[in-house]
Coordinates of C-alpha atoms and ligand atoms in Angstrom, one line a residue:
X39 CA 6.3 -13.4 -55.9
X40 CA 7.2 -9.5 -56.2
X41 CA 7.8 -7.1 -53.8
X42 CA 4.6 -6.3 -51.6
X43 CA 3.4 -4.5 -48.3
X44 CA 2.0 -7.9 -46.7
X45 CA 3.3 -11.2 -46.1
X46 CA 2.0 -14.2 -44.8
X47 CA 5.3 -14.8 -42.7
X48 CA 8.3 -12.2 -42.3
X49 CA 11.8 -13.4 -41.1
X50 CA 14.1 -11.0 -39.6
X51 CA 17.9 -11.9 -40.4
X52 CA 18.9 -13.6 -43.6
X53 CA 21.7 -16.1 -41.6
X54 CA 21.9 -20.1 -41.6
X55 CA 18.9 -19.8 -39.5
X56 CA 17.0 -17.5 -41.0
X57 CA 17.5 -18.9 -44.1
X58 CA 16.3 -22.5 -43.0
X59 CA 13.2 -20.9 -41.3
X60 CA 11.8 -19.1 -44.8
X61 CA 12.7 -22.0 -46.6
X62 CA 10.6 -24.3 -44.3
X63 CA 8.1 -21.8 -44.6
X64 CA 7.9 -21.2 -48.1
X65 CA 7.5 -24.9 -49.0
X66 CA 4.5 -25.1 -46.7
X67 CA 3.1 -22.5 -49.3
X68 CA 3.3 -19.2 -47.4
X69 CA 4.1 -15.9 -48.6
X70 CA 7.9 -14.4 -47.6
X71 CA 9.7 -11.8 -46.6
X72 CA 13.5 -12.1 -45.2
X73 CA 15.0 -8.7 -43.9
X74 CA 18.7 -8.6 -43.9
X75 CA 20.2 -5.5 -42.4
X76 CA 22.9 -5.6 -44.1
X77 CA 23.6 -4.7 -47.8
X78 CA 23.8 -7.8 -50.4
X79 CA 27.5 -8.0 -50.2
X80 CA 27.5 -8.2 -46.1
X81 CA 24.5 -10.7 -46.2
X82 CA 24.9 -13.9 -43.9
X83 CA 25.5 -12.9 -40.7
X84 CA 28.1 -14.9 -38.7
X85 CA 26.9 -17.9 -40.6
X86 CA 28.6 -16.8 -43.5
X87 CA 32.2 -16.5 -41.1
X88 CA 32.0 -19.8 -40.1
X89 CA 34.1 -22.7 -41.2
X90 CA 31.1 -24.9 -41.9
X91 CA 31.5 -27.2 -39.2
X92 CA 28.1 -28.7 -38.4
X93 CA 27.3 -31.4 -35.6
X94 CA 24.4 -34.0 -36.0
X95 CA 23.7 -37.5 -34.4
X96 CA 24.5 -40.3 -37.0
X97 CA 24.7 -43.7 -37.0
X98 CA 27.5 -44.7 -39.4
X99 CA 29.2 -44.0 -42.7
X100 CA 26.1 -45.1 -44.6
X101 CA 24.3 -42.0 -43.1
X102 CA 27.2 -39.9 -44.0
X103 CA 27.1 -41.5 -47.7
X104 CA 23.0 -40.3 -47.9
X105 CA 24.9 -36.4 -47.0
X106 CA 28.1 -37.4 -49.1
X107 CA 26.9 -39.3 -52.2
X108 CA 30.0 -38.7 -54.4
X109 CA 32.0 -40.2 -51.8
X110 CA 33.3 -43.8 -53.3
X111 CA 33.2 -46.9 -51.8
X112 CA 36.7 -46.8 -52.5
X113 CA 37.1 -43.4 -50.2
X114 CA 34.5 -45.3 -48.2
X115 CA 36.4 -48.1 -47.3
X116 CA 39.5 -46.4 -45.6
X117 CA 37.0 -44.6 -43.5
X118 CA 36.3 -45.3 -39.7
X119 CA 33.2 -43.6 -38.5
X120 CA 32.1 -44.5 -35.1
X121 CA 28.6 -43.9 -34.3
X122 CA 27.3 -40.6 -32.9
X123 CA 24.1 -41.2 -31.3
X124 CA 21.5 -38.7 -30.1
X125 CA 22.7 -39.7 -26.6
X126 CA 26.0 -38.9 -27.7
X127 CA 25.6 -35.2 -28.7
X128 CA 23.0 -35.0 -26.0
X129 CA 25.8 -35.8 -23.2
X130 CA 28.0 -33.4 -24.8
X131 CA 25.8 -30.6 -24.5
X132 CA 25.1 -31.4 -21.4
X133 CA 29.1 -31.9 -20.5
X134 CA 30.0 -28.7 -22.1
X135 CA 27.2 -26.4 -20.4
X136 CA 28.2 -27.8 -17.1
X137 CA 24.3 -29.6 -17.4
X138 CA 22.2 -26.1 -17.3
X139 CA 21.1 -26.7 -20.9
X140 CA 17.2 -27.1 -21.4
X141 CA 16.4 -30.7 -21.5
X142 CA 13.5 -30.1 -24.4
X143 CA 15.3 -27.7 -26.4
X144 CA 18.3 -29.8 -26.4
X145 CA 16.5 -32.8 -26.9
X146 CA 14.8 -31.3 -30.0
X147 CA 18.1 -30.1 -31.2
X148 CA 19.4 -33.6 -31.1
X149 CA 16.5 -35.2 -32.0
X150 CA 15.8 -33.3 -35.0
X151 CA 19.6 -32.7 -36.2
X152 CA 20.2 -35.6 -38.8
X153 CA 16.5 -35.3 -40.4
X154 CA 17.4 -31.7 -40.9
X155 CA 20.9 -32.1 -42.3
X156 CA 19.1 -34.2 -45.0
X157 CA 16.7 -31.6 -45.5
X158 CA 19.1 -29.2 -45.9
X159 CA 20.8 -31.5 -48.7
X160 CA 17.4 -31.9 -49.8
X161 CA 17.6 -27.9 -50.8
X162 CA 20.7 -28.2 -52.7
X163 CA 23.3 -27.1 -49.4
X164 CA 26.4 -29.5 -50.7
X165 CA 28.4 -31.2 -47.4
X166 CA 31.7 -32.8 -47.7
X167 CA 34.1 -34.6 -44.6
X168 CA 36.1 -32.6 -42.3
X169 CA 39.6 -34.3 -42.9
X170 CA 41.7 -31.8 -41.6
X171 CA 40.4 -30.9 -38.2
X172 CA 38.4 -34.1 -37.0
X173 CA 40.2 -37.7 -38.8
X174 CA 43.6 -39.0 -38.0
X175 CA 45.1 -41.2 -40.6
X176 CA 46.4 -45.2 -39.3
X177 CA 47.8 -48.1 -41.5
X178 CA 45.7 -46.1 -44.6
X179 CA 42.7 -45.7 -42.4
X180 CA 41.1 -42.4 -41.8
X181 CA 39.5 -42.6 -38.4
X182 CA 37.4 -39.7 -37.1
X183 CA 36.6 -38.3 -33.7
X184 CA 34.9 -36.1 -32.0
X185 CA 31.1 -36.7 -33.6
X186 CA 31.9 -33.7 -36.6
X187 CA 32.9 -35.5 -39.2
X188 CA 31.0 -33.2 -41.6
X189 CA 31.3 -29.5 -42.7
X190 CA 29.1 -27.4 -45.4
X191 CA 31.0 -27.3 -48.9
X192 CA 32.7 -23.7 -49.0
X193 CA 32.7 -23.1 -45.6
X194 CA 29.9 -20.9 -44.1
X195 CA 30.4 -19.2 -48.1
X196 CA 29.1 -22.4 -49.7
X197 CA 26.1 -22.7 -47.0
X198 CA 24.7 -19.2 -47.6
X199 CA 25.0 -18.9 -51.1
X200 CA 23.3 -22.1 -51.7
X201 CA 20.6 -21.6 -48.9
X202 CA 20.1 -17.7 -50.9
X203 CA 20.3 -19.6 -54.4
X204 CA 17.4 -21.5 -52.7
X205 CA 15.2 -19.3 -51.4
X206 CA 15.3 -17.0 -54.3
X207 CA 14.1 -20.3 -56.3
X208 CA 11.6 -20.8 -54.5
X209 CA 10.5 -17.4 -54.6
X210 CA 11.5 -15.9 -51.2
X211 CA 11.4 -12.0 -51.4
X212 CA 14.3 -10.9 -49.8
X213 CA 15.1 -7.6 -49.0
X214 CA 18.5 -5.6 -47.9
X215 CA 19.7 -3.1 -46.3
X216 CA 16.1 -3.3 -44.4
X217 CA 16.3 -3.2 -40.7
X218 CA 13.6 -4.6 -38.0
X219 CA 13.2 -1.9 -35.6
X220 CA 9.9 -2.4 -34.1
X221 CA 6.7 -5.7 -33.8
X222 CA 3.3 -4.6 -33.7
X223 CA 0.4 -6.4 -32.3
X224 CA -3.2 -6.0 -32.7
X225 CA -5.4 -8.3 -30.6
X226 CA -2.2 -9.6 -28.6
X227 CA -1.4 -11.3 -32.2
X228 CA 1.4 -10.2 -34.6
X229 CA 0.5 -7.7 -37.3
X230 CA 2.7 -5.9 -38.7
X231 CA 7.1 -5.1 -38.5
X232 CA 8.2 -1.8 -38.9
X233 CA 11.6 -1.4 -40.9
X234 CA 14.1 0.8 -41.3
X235 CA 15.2 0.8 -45.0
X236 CA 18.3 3.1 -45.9
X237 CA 16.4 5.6 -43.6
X238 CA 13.2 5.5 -44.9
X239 CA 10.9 4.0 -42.5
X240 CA 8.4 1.4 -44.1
X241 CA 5.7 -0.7 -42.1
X242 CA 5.0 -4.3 -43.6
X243 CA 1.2 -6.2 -42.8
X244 CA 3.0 -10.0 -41.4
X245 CA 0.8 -12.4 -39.9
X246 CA 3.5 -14.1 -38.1
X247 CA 7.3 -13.0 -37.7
X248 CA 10.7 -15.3 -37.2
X249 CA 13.0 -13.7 -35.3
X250 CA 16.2 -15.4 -36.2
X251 CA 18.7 -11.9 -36.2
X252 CA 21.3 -13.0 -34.0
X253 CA 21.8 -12.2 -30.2
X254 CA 24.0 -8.8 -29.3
X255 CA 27.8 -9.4 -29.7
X256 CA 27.9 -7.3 -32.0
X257 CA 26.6 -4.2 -29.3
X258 CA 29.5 -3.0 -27.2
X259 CA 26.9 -1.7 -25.0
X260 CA 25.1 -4.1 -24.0
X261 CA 28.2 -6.6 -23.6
X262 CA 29.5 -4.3 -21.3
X263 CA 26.0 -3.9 -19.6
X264 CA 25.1 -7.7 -19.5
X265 CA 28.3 -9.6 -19.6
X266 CA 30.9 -7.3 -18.1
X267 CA 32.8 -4.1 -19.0
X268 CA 35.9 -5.7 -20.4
X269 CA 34.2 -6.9 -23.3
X270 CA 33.4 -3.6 -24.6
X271 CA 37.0 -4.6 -26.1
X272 CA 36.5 -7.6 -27.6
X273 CA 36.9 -8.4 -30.9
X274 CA 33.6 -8.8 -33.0
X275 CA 34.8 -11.9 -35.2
X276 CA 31.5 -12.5 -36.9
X277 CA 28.6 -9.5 -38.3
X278 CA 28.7 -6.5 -36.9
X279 CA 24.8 -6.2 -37.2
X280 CA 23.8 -8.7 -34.5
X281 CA 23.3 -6.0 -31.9
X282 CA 20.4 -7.6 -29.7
X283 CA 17.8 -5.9 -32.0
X284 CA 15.6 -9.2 -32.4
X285 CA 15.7 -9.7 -28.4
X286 CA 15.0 -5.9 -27.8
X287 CA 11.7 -5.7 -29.9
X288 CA 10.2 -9.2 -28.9
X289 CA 11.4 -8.0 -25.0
X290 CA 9.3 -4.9 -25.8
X291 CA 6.5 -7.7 -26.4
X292 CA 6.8 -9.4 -23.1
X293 CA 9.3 -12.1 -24.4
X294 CA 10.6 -14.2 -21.6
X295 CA 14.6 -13.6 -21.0
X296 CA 16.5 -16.5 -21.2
X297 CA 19.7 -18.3 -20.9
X298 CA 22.9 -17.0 -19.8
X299 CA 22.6 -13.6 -20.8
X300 CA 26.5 -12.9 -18.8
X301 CA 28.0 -15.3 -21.4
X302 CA 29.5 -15.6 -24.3
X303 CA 31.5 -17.6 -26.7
X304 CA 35.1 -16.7 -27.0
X305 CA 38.6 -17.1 -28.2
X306 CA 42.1 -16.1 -28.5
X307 CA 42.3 -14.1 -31.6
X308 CA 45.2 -12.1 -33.5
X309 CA 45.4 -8.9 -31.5
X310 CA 45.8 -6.9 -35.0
X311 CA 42.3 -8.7 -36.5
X312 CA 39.7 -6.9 -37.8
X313 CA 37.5 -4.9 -34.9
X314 CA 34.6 -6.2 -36.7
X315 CA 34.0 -9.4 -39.4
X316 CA 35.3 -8.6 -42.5
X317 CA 33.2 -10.0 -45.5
X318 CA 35.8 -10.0 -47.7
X319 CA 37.5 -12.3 -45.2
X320 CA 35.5 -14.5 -44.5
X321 CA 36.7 -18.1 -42.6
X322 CA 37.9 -18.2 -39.0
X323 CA 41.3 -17.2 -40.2
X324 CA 42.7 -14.9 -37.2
X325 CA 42.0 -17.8 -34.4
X326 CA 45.3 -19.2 -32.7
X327 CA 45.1 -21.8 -31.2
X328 CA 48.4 -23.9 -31.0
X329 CA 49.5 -21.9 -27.8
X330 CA 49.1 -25.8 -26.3
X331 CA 52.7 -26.0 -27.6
X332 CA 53.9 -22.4 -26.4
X333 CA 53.9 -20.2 -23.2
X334 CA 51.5 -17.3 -23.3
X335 CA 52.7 -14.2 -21.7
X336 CA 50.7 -10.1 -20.3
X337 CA 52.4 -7.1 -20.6
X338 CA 53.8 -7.2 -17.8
X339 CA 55.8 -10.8 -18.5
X340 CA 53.4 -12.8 -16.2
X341 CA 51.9 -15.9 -17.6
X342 CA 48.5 -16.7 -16.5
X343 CA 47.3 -20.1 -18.0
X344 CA 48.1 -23.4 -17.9
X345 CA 48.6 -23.7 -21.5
X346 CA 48.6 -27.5 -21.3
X347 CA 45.7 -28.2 -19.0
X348 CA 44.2 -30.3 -22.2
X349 CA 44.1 -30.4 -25.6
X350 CA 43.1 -26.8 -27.5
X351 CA 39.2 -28.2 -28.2
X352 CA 38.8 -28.2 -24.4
X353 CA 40.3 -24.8 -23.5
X354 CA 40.4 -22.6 -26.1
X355 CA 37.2 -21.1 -25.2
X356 CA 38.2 -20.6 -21.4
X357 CA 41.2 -19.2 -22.4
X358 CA 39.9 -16.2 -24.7
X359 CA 38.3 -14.9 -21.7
X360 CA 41.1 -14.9 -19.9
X361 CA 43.2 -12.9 -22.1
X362 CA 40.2 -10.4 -21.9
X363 CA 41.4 -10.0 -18.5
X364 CA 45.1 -8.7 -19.2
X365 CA 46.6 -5.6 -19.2
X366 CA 45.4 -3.7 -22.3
X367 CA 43.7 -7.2 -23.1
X368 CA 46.5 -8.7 -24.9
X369 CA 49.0 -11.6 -24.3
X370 CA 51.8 -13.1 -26.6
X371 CA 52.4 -16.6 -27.8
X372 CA 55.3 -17.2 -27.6
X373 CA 57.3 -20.2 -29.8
X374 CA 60.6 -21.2 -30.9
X375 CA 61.7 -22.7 -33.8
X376 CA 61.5 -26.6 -32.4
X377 CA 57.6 -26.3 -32.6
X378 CA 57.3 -23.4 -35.4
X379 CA 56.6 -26.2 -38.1
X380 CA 53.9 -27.7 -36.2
X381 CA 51.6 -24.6 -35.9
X382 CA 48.2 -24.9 -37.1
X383 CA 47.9 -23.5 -40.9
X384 CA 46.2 -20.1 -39.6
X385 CA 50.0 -19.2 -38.2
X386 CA 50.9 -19.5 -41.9
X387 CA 48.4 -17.3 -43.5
X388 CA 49.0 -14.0 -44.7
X389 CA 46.7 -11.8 -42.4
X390 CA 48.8 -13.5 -39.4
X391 CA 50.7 -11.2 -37.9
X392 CA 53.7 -11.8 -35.2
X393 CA 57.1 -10.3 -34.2
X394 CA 60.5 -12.8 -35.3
X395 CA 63.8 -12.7 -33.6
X396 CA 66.9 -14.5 -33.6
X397 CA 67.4 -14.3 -29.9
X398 CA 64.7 -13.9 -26.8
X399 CA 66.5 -10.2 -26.2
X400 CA 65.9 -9.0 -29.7
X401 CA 62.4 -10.8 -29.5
X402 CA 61.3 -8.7 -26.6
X403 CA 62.9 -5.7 -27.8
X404 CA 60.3 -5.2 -30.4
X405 CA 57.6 -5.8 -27.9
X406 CA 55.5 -3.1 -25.6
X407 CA 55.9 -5.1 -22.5
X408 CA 58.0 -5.3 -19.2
X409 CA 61.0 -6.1 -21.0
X410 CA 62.9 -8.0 -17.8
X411 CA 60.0 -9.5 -16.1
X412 CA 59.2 -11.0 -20.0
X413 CA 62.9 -12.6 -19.8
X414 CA 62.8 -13.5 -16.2
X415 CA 59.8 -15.3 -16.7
X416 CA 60.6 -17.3 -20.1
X417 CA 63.9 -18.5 -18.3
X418 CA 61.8 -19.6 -15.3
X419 CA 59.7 -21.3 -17.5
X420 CA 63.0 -23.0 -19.1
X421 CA 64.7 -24.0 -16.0
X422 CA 60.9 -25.6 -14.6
X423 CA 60.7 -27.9 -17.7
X424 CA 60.9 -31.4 -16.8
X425 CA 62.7 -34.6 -18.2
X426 CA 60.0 -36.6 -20.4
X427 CA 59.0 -37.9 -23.8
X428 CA 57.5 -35.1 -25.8
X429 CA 54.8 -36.4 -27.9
X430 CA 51.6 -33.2 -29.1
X431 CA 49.3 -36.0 -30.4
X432 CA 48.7 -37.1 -26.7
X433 CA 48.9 -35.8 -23.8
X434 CA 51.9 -36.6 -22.8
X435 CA 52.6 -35.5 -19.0
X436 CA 55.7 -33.2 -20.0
X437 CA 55.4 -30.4 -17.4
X438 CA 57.0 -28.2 -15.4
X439 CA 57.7 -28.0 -11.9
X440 CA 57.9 -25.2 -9.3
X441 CA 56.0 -22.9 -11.4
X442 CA 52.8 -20.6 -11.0
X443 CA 50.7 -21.9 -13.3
X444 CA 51.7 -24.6 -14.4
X445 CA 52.9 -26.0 -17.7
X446 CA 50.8 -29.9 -17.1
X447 CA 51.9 -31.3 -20.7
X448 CA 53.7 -30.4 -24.0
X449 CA 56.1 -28.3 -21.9
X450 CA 59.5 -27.5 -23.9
X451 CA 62.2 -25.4 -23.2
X452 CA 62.0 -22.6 -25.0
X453 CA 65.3 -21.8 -26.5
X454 CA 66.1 -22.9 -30.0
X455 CA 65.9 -19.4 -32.8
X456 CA 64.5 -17.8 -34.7
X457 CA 61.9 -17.2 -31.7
X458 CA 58.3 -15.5 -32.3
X459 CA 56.0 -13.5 -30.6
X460 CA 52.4 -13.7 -31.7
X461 CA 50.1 -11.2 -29.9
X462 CA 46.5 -12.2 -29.2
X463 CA 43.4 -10.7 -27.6
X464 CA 39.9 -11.9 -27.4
X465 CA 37.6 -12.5 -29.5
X466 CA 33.3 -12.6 -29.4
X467 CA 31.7 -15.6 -31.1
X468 CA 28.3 -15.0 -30.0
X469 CA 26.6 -14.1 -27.4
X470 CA 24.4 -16.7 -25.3
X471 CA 21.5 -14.0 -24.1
X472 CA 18.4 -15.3 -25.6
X473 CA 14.5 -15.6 -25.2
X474 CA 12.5 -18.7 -24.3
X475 CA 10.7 -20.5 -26.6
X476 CA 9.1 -23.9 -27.1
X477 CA 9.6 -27.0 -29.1
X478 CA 7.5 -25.4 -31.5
X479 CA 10.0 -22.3 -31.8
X480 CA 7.3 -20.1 -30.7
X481 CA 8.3 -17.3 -28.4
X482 CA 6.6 -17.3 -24.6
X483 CA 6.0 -14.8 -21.9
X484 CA 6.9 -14.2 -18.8
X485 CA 3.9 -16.8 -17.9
X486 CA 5.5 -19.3 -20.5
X487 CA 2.4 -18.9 -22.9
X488 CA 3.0 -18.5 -26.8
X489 CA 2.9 -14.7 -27.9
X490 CA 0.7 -15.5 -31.1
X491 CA 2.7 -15.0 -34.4
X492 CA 5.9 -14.7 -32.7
X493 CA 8.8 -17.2 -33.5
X494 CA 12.4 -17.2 -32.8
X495 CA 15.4 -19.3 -33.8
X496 CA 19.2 -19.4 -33.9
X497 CA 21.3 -17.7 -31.7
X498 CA 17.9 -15.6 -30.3
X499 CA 17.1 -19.4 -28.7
X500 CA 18.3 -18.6 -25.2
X501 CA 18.8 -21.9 -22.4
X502 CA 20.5 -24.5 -24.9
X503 CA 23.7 -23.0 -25.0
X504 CA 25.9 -22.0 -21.4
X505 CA 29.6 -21.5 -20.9
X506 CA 30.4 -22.8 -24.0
X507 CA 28.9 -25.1 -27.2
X508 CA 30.0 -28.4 -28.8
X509 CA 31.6 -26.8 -31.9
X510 CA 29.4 -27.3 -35.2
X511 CA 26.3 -26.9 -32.5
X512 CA 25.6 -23.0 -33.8
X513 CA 24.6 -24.2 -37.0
X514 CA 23.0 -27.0 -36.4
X515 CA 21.0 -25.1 -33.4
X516 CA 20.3 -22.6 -36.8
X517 CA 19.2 -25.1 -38.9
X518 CA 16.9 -27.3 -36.5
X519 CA 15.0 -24.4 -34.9
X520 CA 14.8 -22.2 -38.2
X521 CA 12.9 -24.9 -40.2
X522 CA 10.8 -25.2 -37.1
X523 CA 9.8 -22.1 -36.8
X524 CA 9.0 -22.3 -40.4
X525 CA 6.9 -24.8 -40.5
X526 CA 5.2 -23.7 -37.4
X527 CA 4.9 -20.3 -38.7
X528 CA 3.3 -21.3 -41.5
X529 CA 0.6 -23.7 -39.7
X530 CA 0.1 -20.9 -37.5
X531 CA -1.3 -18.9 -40.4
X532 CA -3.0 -21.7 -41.9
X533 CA -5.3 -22.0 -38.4
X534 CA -5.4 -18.3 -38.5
X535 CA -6.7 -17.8 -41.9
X536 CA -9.1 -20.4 -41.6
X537 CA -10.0 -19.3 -38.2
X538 CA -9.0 -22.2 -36.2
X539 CA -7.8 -21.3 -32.8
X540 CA -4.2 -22.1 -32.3
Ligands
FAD35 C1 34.3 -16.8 -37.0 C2 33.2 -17.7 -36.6 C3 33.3 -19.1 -36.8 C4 32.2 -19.9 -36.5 N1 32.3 -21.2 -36.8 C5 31.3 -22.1 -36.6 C6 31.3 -23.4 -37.1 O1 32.2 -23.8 -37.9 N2 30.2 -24.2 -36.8 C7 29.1 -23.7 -36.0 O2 28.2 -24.5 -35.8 N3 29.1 -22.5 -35.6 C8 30.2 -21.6 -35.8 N4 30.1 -20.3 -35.4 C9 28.9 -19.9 -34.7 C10 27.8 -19.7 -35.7 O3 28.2 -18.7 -36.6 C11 26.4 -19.2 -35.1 O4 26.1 -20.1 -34.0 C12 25.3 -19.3 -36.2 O5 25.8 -19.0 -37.4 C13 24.2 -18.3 -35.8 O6 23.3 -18.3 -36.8 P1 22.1 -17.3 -36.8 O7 21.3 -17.6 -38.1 O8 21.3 -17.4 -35.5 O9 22.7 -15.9 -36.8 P2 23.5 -15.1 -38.0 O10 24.1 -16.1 -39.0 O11 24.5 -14.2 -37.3 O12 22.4 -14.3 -38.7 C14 21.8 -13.2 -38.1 C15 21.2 -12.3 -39.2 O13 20.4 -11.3 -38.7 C16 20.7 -10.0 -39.4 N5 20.2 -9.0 -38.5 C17 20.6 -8.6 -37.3 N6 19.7 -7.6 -36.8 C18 18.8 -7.4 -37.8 C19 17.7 -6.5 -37.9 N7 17.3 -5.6 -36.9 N8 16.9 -6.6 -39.0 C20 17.2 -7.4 -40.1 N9 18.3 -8.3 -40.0 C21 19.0 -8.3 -38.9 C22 22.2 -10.1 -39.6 O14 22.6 -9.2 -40.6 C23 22.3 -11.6 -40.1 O15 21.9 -11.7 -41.4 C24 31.1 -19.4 -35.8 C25 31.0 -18.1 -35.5 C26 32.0 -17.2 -35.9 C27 31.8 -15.7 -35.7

């Protein structure tokens, strides 16, 4: 295919979804166009920041093996893989978004998630097990929790180079630095997408369009307009070009709002990361998340978290709102050298960055905070610490007492040098503001009817997704809805070309 001025099918974004949705496309034989805002080298969206982690219902290690096939029986044999079912990851949805996720989307995305994992192999995306973060090793067994046992090869790297490598095969057009700004209609049907490209304005014929661009984390505007004025400074830690422009232009179409467009995903991130993604950074390398085994103290010396309500998968995204909410949105982790081995390895990594003292006094001499409330509240903390077996693989009931909030496990007295300040703020994930659509990924009205040539998929899918997300759900979500708004797209111009009403 070369470069043209029609298409059968445009896709707006050139992310996981994205990708999945010209792919699915393409196959069914139409003509595409993906438009990535960005230049080549800042191509992927948030899909390319991601650590690869992606979450689909299987039944055992053989379905594993069909993702896996260079995985021995040898390897095979010291595995334990409980089944995930569809109810499973199902319930978890549900559990995590407090039950307001849509049953149908949800169900699709379930439904749908291992036949598309295999598709996904199918077009050469290479998957290997998530030892690290989701297996335990017992008596030379590897057992695995958690239903995410799997994670794209090279990260969210890996996943977007082979999805581009794909398309480009296949003879996807893609084009860069080419942003959507405006969907036309003629008839009430898709016909053509107006794009900025390197200022130049160009208007393509499409028969149908696929939204798949991301929702707005990336807009400090409207996060302060929708989810609150604090998060005008939070950390982007994905694209900076997923600014709500997908939502704004099919809105301008009569696109049904959807989902919790006051929430967000969120963590505690290093104060000092990048404002936006960097791409040549790329990994979730500025989390911290082993503050389970610290104290976490504001400016002003207060702690304001029970650090060890639960384990760090169950809080972590609570908790980056929370710092959101301190003084100059910041808070230090505080740690001493009893627990400094057991960080998690982004502590170690260059780009982390933390103040080190051989005393508490020197520590919080090289901090901007209330230096005396910041001692007076450690040594509270210290004197509160209870009598108990300290064990971080469980939760072990070591807590404090007396104390406002808290400390309900993994509670240590902090007091053995060199001690260390890490300083965090919050970090955006993504955004959960979406539009409706159907099963069908085609986008609806404010009447819930299809607007005709108009798809959506990825994080532009509003009402799955509330409060938080089972990790490894964002790409899967991606990769479920993408290649159904694919193929749909590409019936829809079937019907439409051979002028049979939809
Ligand atoms: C640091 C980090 C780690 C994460 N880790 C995981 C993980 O391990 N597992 C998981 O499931 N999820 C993870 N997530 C969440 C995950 O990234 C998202 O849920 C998912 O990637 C969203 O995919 P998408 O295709 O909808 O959007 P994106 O991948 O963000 O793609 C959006 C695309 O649209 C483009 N775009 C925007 N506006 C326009 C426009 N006007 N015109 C043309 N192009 C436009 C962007 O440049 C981009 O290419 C992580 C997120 C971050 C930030």
């Amino acid at each position: 295919m070369s470069n043209q001025s029609s298409y059968d099918v445009v896709v707006v974004g050139a992310g996981n979804a994205a990708l999945c949705a010209a792919l699915a496309a393409r196959e069914a034989g139409r003509t595409v166009l993906v438009l990535e805002k960005g230049t080549e080298r800042k191509r992927g969206g948030n899909s390319y920041f991601t650590d690869g982690a992606i979450r689909f219902a299987y039944n055992d290690i053989n379905d594993i093996r069909q993702l896996i096939p260079q995985l021995s029986d040898e390897e095979a044999d010291k595995i334990v893989m409980p089944e995930y079912s569809t109810n499973d990851y199902y319930d978890d949805i549900m559990r995590v978004t407090g039950g307001k996720s849509m049953p149908a989307l949800a169900n699709h995305l379930v439904n749908e998630s291992y036949q598309t994992i295999s598709w996904m192999k199918g077009h050469g995306v290479e998957f290997e097990l998530n030892y690290s973060n989701q297996s335990f090793e017992k008596e030379g067994q590897f057992h695995f929790w958690g239903g995410l046992p799997v994670k794209t090869h090279n990260i969210g790297m890996g996943l977007i180079k082979a999805l581009f490598a794909r398309a480009e095969e296949l003879g996807v057009d893609i084009w860069y630095s080419s942003k959507a700004i405006e969907l036309k209609t003629e008839n009430g049907k898709i016909s053509s997408v107006i794009v900025d490209q390197s200022n130049q304005t160009i208007e393509i014929s499409a028969s149908s369009v696929i939204l798949a661009c991301g929702s707005f984390e990336a807009n400090k505007q409207m996060r302060s307009e929708h989810i609150g004025k604090d998060w005008e400074a939070a950390i982007v830690r994905g694209t900076e070009y997923n600014t709500g422009d997908g939502l704004t232009m099919a809105l301008a179409l009569g696109a049904q709002k959807y989902g919790e467009w006051s929430g967000c995903h969120s963590i505690g991130t290093d104060y000092n990361a990048p404002k936006v993604g960097d791409f040549t950074k790329p990994g979730d390398i500025f989390k911290k998340h082993s503050y389970p085994l610290s104290i976490m103290l504001n400016k002003e010396g207060e702690r304001f978290v029970d650090e060890g309500a639960d384990f760090r998968n169950y809080t972590y995204a609570k908790y980056g709102r929370e710092i959101l909410k301190q003084p100059d949105h910041v808070a230090y982790q505080i740690y001493d050298q009893q627990v400094r081995p057991m960080l998690r390895k982004e502590y170690n990594l260059d780009e982390a960055t933390y103040y080190q003292a051989d005393s508490l006094e020197q520590l919080v001499e090289k901090l901007p905070v209330n230096k005396e409330s910041f001692l007076n509240t450690i040594a509270a903390y210290n004197d509160a610490v209870e009598e108990g077996y300290y064990n971080p693989t469980v939760k072990d009931g070591k807590s404090t007492k007396g104390i406002t909030p808290p400390k309900t496990n993994w509670a240590l007295p902090i007091e053995q040098g060199p001690f260390y300040a890490f300083p965090v703020t919050c970090g955006i994930t993504f955004s959960f503001g979406g539009v409706l659509v159907n099963t069908s990924s085609e986008v609806l009205n404010e009447n819930s009817e299809p607007i005709a040539g108009l798809f959506a998929a990825g994080e532009m899918v509003g009402g799955i997704f509330y409060e938080n997300y089972p990790g490894g759900s964002g790409l899967m979500s991606g990769a479920v809805f993408g290649k159904t708004a694919g193929t749909s797209a590409a019936r829809y111009v079937e019907r439409k070309n051979t002028n049979i009403p939809s």
